[in-house]
PDB file of C-alpha atoms in Angstrom:
ATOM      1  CA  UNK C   1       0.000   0.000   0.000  1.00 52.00           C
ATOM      2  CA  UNK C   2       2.979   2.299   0.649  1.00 52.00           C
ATOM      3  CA  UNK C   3       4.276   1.601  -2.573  1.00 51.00           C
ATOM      4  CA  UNK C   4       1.333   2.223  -4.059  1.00 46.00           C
ATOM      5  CA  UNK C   5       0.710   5.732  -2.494  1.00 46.00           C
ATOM      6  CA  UNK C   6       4.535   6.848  -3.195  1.00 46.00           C
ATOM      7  CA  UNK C   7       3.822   6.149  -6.984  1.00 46.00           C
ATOM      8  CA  UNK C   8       0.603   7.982  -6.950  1.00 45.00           C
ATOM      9  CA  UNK C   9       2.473  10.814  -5.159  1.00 45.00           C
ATOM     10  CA  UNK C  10       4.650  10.764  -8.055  1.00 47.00           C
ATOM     11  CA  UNK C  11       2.538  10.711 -10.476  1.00 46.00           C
ATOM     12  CA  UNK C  12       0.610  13.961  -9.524  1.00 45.00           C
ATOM     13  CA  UNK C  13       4.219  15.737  -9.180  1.00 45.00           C
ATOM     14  CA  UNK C  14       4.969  14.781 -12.817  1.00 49.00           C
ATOM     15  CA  UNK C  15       1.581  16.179 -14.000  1.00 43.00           C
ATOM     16  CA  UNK C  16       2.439  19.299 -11.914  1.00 46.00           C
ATOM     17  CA  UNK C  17       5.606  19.547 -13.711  1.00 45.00           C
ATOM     18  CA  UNK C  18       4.072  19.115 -17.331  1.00 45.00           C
ATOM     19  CA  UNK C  19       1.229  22.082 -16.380  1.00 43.00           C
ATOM     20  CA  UNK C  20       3.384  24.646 -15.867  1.00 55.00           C
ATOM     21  CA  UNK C  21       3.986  26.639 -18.925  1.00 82.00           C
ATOM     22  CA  UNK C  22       7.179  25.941 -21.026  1.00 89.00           C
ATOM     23  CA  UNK C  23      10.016  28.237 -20.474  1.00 92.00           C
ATOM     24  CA  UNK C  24      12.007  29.454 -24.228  1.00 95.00           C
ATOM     25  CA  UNK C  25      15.721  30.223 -23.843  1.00 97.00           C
ATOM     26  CA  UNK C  26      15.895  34.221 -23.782  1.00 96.00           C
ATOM     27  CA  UNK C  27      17.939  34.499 -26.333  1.00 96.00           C
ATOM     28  CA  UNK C  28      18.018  37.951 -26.623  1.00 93.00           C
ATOM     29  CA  UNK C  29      19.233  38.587 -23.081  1.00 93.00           C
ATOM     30  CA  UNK C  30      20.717  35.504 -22.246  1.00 95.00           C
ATOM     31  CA  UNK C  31      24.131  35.045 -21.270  1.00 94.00           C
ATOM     32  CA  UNK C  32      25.908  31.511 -21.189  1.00 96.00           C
ATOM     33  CA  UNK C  33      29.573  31.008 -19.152  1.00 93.00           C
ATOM     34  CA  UNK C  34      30.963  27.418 -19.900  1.00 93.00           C
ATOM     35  CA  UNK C  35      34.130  26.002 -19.051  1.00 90.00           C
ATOM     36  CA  UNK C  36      35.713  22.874 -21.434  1.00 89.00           C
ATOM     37  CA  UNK C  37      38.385  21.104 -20.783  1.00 86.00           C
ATOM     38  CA  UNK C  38      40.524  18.201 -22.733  1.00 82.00           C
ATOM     39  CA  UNK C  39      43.074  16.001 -20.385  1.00 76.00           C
ATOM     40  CA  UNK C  40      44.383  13.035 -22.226  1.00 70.00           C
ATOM     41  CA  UNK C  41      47.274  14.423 -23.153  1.00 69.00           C
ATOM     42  CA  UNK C  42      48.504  18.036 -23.494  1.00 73.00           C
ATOM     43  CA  UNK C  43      46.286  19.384 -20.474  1.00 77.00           C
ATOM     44  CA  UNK C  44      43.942  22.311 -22.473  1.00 84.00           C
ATOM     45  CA  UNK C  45      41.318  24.193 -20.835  1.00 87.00           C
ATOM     46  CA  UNK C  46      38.934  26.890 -22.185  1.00 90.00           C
ATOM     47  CA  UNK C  47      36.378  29.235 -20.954  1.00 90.00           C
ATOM     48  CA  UNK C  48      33.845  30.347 -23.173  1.00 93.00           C
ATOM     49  CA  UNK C  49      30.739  33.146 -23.700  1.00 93.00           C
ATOM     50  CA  UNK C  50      28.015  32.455 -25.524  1.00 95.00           C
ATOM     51  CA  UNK C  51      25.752  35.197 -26.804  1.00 94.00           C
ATOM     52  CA  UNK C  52      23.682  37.181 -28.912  1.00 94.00           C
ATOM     53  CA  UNK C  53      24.774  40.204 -31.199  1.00 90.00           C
ATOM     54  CA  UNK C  54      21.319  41.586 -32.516  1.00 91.00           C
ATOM     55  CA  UNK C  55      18.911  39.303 -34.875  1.00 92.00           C
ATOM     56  CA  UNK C  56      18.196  38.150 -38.320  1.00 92.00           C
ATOM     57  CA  UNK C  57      15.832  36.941 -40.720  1.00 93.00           C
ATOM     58  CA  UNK C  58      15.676  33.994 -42.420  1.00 93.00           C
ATOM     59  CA  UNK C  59      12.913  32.292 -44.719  1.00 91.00           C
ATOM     60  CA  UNK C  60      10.854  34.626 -42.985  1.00 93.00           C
ATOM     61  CA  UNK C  61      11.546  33.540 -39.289  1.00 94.00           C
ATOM     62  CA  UNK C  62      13.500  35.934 -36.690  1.00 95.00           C
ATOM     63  CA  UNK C  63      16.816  34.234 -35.485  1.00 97.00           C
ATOM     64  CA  UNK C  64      19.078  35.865 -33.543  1.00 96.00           C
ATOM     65  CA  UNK C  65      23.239  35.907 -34.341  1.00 94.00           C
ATOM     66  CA  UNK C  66      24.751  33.650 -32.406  1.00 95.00           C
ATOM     67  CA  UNK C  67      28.671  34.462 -31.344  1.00 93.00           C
ATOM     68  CA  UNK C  68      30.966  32.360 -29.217  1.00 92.00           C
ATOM     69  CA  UNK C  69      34.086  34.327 -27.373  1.00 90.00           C
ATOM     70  CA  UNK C  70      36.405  31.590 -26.076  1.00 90.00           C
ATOM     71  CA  UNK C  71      39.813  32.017 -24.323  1.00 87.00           C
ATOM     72  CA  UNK C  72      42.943  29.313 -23.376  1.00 85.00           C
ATOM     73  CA  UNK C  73      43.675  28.982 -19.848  1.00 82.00           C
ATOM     74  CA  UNK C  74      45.587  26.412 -18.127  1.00 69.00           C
ATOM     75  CA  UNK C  75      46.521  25.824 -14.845  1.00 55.00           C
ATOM     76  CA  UNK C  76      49.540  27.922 -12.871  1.00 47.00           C
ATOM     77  CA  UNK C  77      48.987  30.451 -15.504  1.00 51.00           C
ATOM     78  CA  UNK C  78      47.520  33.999 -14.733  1.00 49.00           C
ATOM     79  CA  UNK C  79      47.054  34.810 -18.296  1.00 54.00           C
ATOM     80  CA  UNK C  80      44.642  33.824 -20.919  1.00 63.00           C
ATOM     81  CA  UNK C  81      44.720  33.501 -24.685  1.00 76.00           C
ATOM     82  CA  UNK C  82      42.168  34.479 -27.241  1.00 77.00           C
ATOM     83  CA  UNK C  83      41.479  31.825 -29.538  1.00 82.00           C
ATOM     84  CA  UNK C  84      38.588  33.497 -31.102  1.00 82.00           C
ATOM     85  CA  UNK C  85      35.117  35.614 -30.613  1.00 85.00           C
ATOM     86  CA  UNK C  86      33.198  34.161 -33.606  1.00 88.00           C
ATOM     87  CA  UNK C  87      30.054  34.234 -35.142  1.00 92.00           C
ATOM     88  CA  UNK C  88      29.115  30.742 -35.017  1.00 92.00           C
ATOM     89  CA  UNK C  89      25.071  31.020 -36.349  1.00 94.00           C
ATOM     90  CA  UNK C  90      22.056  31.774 -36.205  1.00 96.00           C
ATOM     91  CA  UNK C  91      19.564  30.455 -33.448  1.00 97.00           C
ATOM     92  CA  UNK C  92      15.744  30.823 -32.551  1.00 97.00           C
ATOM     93  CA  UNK C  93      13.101  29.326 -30.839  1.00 97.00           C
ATOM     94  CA  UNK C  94      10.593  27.412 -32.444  1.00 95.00           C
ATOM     95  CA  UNK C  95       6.620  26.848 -31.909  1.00 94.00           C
ATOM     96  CA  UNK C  96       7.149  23.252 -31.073  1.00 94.00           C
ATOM     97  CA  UNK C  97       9.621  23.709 -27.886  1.00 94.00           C
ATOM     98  CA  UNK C  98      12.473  23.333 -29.979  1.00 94.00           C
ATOM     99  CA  UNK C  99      15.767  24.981 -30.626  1.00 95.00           C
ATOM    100  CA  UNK C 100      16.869  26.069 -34.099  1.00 95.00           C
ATOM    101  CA  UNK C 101      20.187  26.600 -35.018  1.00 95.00           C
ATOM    102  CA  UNK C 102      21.541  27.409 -38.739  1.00 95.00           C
ATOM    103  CA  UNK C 103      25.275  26.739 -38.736  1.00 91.00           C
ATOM    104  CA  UNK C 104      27.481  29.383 -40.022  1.00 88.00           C
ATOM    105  CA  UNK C 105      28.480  26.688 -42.940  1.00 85.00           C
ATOM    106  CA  UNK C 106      24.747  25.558 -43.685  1.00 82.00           C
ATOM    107  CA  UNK C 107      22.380  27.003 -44.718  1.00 84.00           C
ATOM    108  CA  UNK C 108      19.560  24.014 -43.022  1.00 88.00           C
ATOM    109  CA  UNK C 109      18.275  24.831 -39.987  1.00 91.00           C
ATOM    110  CA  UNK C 110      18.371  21.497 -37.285  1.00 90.00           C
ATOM    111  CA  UNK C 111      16.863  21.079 -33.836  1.00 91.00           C
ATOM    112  CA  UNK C 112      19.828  21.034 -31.268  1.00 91.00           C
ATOM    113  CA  UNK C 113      17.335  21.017 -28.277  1.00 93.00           C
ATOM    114  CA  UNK C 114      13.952  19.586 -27.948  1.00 92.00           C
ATOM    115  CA  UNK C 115      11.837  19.302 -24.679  1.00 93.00           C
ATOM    116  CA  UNK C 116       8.780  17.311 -25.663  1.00 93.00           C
ATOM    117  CA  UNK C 117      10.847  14.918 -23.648  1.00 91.00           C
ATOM    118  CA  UNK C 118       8.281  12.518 -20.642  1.00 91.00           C
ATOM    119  CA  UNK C 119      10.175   9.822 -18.637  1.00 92.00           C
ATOM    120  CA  UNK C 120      12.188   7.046 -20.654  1.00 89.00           C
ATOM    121  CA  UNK C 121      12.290   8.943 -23.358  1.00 88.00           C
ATOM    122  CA  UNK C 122      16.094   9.071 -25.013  1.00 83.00           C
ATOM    123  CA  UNK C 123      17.768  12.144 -26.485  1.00 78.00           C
ATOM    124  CA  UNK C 124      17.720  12.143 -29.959  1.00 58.00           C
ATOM    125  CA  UNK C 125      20.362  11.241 -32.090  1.00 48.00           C
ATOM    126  CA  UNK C 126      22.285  13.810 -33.223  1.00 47.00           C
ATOM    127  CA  UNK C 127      22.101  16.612 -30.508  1.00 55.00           C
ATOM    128  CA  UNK C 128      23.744  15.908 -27.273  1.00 49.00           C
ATOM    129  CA  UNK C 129      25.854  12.831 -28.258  1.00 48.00           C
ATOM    130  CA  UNK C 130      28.893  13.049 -29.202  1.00 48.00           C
ATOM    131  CA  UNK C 131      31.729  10.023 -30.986  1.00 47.00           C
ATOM    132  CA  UNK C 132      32.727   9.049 -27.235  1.00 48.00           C
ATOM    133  CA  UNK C 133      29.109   8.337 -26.171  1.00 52.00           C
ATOM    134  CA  UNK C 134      28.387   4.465 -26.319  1.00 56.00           C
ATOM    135  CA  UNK C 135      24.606   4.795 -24.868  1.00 65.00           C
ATOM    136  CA  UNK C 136      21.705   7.581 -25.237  1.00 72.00           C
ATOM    137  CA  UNK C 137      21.099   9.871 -22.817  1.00 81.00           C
ATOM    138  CA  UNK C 138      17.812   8.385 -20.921  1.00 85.00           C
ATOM    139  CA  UNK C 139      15.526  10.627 -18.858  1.00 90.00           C
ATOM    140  CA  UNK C 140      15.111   9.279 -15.553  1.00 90.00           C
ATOM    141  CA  UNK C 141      13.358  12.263 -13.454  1.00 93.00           C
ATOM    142  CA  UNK C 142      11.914  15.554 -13.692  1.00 94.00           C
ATOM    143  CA  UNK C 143      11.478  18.452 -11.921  1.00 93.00           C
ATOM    144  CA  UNK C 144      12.160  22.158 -11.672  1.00 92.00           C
ATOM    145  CA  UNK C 145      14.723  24.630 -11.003  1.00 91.00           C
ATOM    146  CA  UNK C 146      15.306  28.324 -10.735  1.00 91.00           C
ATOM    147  CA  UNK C 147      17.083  30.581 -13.018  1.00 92.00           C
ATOM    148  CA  UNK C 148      16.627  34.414 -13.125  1.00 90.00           C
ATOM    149  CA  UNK C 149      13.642  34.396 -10.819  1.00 88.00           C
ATOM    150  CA  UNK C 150      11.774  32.242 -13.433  1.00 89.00           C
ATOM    151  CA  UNK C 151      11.553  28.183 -12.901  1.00 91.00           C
ATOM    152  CA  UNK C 152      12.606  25.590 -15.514  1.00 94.00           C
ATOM    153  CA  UNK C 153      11.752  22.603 -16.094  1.00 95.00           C
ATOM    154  CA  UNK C 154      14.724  20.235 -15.613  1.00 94.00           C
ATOM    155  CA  UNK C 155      14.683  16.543 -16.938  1.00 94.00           C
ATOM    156  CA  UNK C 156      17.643  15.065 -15.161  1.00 91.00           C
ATOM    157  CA  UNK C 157      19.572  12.006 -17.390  1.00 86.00           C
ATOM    158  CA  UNK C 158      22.070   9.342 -17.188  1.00 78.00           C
ATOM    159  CA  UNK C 159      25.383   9.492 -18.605  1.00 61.00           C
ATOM    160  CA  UNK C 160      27.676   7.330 -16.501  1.00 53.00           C
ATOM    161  CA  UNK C 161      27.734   5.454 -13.872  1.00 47.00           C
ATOM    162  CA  UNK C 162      29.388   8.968 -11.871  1.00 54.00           C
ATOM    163  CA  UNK C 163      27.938  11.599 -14.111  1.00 62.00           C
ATOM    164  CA  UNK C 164      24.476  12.361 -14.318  1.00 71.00           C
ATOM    165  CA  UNK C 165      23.531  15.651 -16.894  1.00 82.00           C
ATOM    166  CA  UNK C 166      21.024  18.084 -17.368  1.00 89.00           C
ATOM    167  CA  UNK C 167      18.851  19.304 -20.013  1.00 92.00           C
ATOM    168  CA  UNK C 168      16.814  22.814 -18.712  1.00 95.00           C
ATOM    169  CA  UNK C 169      14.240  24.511 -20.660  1.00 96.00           C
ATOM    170  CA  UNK C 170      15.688  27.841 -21.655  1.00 96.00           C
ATOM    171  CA  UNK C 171      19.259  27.182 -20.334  1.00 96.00           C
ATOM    172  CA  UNK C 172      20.524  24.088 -21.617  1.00 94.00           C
ATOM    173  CA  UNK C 173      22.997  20.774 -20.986  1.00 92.00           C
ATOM    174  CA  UNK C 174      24.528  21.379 -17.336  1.00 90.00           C
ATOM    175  CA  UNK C 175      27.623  20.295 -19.384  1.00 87.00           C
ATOM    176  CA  UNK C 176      27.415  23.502 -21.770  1.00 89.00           C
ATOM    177  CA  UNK C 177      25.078  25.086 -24.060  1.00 91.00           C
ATOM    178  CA  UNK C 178      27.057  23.759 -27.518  1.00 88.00           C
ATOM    179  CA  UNK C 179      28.424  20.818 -28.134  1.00 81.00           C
ATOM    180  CA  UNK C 180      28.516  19.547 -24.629  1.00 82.00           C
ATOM    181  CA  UNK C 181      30.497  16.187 -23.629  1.00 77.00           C
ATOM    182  CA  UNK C 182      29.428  13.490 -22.238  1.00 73.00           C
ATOM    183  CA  UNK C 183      30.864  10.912 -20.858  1.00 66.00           C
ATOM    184  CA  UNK C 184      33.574  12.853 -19.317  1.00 65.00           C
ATOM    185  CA  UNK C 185      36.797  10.755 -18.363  1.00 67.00           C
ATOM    186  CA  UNK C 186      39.459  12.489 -20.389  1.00 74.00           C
ATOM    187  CA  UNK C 187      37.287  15.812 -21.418  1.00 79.00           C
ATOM    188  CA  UNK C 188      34.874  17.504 -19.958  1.00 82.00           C
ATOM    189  CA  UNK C 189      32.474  20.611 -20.063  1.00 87.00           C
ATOM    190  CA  UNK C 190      30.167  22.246 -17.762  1.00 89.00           C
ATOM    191  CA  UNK C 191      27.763  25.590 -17.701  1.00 93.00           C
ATOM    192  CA  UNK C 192      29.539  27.695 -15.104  1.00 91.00           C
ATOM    193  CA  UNK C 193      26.796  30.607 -14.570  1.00 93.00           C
ATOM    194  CA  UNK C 194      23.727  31.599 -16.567  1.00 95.00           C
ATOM    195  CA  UNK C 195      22.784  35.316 -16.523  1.00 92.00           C
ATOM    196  CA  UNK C 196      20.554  37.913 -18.428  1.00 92.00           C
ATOM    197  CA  UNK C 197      20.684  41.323 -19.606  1.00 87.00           C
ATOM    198  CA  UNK C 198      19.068  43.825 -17.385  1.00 81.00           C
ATOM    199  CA  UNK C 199      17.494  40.973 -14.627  1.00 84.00           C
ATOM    200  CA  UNK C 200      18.367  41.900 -11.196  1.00 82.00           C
ATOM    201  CA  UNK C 201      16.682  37.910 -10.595  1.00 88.00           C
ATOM    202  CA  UNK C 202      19.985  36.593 -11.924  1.00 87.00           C
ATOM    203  CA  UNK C 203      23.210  35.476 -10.390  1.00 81.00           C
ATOM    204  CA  UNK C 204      25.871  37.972 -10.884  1.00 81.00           C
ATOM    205  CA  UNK C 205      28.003  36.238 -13.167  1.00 85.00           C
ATOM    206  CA  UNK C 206      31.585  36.931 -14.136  1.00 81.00           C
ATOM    207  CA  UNK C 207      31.622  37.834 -17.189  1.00 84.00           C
ATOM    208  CA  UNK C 208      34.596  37.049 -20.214  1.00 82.00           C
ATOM    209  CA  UNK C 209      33.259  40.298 -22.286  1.00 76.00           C
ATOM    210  CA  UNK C 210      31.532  43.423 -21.154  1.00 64.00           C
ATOM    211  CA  UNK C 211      30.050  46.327 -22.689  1.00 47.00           C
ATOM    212  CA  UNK C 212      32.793  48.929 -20.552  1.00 43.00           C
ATOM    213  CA  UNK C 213      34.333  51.536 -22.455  1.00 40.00           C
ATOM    214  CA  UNK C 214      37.883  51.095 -23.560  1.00 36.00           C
ATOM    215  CA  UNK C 215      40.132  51.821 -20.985  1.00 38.00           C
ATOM    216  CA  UNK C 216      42.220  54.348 -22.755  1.00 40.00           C
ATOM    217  CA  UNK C 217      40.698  56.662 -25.530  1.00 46.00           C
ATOM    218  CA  UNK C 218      44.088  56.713 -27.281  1.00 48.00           C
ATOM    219  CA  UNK C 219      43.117  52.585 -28.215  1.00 69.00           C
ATOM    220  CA  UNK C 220      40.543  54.271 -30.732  1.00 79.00           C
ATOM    221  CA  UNK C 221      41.038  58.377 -32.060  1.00 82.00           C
ATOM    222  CA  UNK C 222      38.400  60.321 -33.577  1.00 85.00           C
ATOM    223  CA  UNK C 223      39.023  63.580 -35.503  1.00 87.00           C
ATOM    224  CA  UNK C 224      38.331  65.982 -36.047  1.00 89.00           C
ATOM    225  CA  UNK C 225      35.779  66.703 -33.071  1.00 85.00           C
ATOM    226  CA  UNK C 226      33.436  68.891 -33.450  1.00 89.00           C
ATOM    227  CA  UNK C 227      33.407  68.261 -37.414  1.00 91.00           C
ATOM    228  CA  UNK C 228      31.567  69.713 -40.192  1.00 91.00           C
ATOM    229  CA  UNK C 229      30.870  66.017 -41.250  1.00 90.00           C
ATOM    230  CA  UNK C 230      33.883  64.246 -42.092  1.00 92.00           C
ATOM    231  CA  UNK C 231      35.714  62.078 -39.194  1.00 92.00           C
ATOM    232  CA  UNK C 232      38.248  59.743 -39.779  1.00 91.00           C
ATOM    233  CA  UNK C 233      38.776  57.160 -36.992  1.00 89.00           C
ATOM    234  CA  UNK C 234      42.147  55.422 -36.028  1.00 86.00           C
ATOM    235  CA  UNK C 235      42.282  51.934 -33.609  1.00 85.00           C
ATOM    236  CA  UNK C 236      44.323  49.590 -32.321  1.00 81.00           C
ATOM    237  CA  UNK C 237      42.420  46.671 -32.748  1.00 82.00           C
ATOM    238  CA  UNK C 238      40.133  46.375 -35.444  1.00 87.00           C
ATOM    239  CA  UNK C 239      37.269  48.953 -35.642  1.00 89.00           C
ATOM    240  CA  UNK C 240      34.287  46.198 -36.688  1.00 89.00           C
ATOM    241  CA  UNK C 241      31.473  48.311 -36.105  1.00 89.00           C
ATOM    242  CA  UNK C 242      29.696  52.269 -35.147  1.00 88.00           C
ATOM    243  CA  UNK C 243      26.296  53.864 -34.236  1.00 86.00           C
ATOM    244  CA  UNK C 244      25.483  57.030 -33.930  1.00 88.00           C
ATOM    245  CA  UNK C 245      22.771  57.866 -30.979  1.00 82.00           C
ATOM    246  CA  UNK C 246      21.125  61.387 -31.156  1.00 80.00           C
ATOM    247  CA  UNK C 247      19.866  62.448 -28.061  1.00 72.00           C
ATOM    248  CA  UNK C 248      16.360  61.371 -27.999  1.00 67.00           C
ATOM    249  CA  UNK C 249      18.435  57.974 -27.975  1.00 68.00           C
ATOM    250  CA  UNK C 250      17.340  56.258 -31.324  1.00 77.00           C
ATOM    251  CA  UNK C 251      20.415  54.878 -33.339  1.00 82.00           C
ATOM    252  CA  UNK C 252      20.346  57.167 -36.270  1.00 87.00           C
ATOM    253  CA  UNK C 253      23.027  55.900 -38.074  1.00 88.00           C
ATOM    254  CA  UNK C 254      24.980  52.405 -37.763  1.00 89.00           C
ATOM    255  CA  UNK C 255      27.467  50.694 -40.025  1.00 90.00           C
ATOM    256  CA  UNK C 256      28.958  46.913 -39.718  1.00 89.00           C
ATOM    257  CA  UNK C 257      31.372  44.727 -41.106  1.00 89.00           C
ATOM    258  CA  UNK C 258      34.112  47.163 -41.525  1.00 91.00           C
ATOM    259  CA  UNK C 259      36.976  45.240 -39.847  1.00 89.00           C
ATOM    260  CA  UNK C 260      39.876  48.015 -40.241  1.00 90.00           C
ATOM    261  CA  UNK C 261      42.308  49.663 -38.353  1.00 89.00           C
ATOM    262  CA  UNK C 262      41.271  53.078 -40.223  1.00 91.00           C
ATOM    263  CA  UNK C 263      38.277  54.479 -41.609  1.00 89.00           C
ATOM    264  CA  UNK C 264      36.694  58.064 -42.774  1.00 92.00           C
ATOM    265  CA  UNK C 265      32.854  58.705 -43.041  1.00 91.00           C
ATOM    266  CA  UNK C 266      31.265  61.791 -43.662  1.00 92.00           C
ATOM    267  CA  UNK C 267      28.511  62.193 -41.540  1.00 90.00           C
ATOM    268  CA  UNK C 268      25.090  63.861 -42.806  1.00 89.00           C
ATOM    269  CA  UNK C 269      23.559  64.671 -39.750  1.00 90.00           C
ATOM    270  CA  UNK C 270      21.961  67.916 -38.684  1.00 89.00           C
ATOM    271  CA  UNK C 271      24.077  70.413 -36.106  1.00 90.00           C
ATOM    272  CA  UNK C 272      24.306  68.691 -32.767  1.00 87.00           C
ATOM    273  CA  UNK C 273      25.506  66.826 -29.919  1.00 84.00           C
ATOM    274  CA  UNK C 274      25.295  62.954 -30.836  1.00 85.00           C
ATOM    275  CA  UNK C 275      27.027  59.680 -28.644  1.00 79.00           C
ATOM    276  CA  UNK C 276      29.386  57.330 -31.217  1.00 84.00           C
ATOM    277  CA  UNK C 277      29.467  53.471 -30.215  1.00 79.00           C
ATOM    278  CA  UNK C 278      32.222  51.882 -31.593  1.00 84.00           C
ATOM    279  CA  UNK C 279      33.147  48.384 -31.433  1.00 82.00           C
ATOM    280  CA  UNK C 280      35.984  46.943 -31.764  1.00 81.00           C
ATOM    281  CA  UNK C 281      37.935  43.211 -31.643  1.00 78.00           C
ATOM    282  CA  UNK C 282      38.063  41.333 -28.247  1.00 68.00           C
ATOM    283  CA  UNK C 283      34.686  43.067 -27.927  1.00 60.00           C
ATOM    284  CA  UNK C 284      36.188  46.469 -26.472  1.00 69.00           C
ATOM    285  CA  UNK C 285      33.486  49.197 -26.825  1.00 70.00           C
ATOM    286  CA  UNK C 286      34.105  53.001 -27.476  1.00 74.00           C
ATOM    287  CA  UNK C 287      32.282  55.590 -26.822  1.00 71.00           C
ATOM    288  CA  UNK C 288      32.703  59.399 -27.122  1.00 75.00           C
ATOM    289  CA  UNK C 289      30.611  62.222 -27.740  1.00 78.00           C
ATOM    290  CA  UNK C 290      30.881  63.634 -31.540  1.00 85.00           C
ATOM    291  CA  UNK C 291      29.947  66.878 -32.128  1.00 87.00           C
ATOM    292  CA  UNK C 292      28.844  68.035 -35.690  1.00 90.00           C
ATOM    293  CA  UNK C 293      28.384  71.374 -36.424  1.00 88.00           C
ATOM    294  CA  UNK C 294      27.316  72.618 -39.832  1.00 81.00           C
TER     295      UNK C 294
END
């Protein structure tokens, strides 16, 4: 009879679980910290960002740009290398509680996460698997957890017999957003911290890249200022992108793609005071007041 009312008990608290409303990954304001890290030979250990750099449209659908800004660390060592900060796709949620993603080199969308997952179901093949992984990913429980004051449903898996993952609605593998591994003897990955944009809810996380001004206006010169239109620009790094904000704060003006140590525009903008964004590589932002007058 025990038995009996434990599995009843059950029961209700997966039904529970399944009523509450599904939870999409904010991809918009969502900010992923993952750590990876490859021991069986040659010890090599990375941190890595994942996030969003404004959205996209494709075959009619809104995506959003997916970038990934990853850095070399190793042990005993105080200073990291930057191996890249890429844009790796684009990525969306779908209307079936799926996860989009367009690779970069494709131009076919597939479904890296899907939670219309109930208990015993397997992870499909293809996402979250990888060549070391000898047996699916099975899900043995469910229930919730909190992230950024919202809750999420969590359907907790085998891997091993000492690892057991994670899949979370709206977060992701506990062993990393992207290509997460399993089975982790000689490699392994983990989400670190999961934050958003502008949610006070969320645990402070610390951060790879922030949006802080350079630290020394002399890394990016702009002259003349005031100018009648024409400023030329001069960086250290790569100057990949500007907006211009008038004061009301709309983005009047904003070019991409430039990727150049050196650039002149000429400006057509009415007499004014106006706030120039600049980005640059390693995601350093500039920003400086540019006065046109006419």
């Amino acid at each position: 009879m025990r038995k009996v009312f434990l599995f009843l008990i059950a029961v209700v608290i997966q039904i529970n679980l399944f009523a509450q409303d599904y939870t999409p990954f904010d991809f918009e304001n969502g900010i992923w910290i993952c750590h990876e890290g490859i021991f069986g030979g040659e010890i090599q250990t990375y941190d890595i960002q994942y996030y969003t750099d404004g959205d996209t449209i494709i075959d009619d659908a809104r995506y959003f740009k997916f970038m990934e800004y990853r850095i070399k660390t190793s042990y005993g060592n105080p200073y990291a290398s930057i191996v890249y900060n890429r844009y790796c796709g684009a990525i969306r949620n779908n209307e079936n509680r799926q996860v989009e993603f367009i690779d970069k080199n494709n131009n076919e969308p597939s479904i890296i996460y899907d939670f219309n997952l109930s208990l015993g179901d397997t992870i499909k093949n293809g996402y979250g698997s990888n060549e070391f992984q000898t047996a699916p990913l099975v899900v043995l429980s469910i229930d919730s957890v909190e992230y950024c004051g919202k809750f999420h449903r969590s359907y907790n898996l085998n891997d091993s017999s000492f690892i057991y993952q994670k899949i979370i609605e709206g977060i992701g593998f506990s062993s990393g957003l992207m290509n997460p591994f399993f089975f982790q003897f000689e490699q392994n990955s983990h989400l670190v911290c999961y934050t958003e944009k502008n949610n006070g809810f969320c645990e402070q996380c610390n951060l790879l890249l922030s949006n802080k001004p350079l630290s020394s206006k002399n890394n990016v010169r702009m002259y003349p200022n005031p100018s009648s239109g024409l400023v030329h620009f001069r960086s250290i790094k790569d100057i990949l992108s500007f907006e211009v904000i008038n004061q009301s704060g709309q983005v009047c003006k904003c070019v991409e793609n430039i990727y150049s140590k050196e650039l002149s525009f000429n400006f057509e903008l009415e007499t004014g005071v106006y706030m120039i964004k600049i980005k640059a590589q390693e995601q350093q932002i500039y920003m400086d007041k540019l006065i046109i007058q006419r």
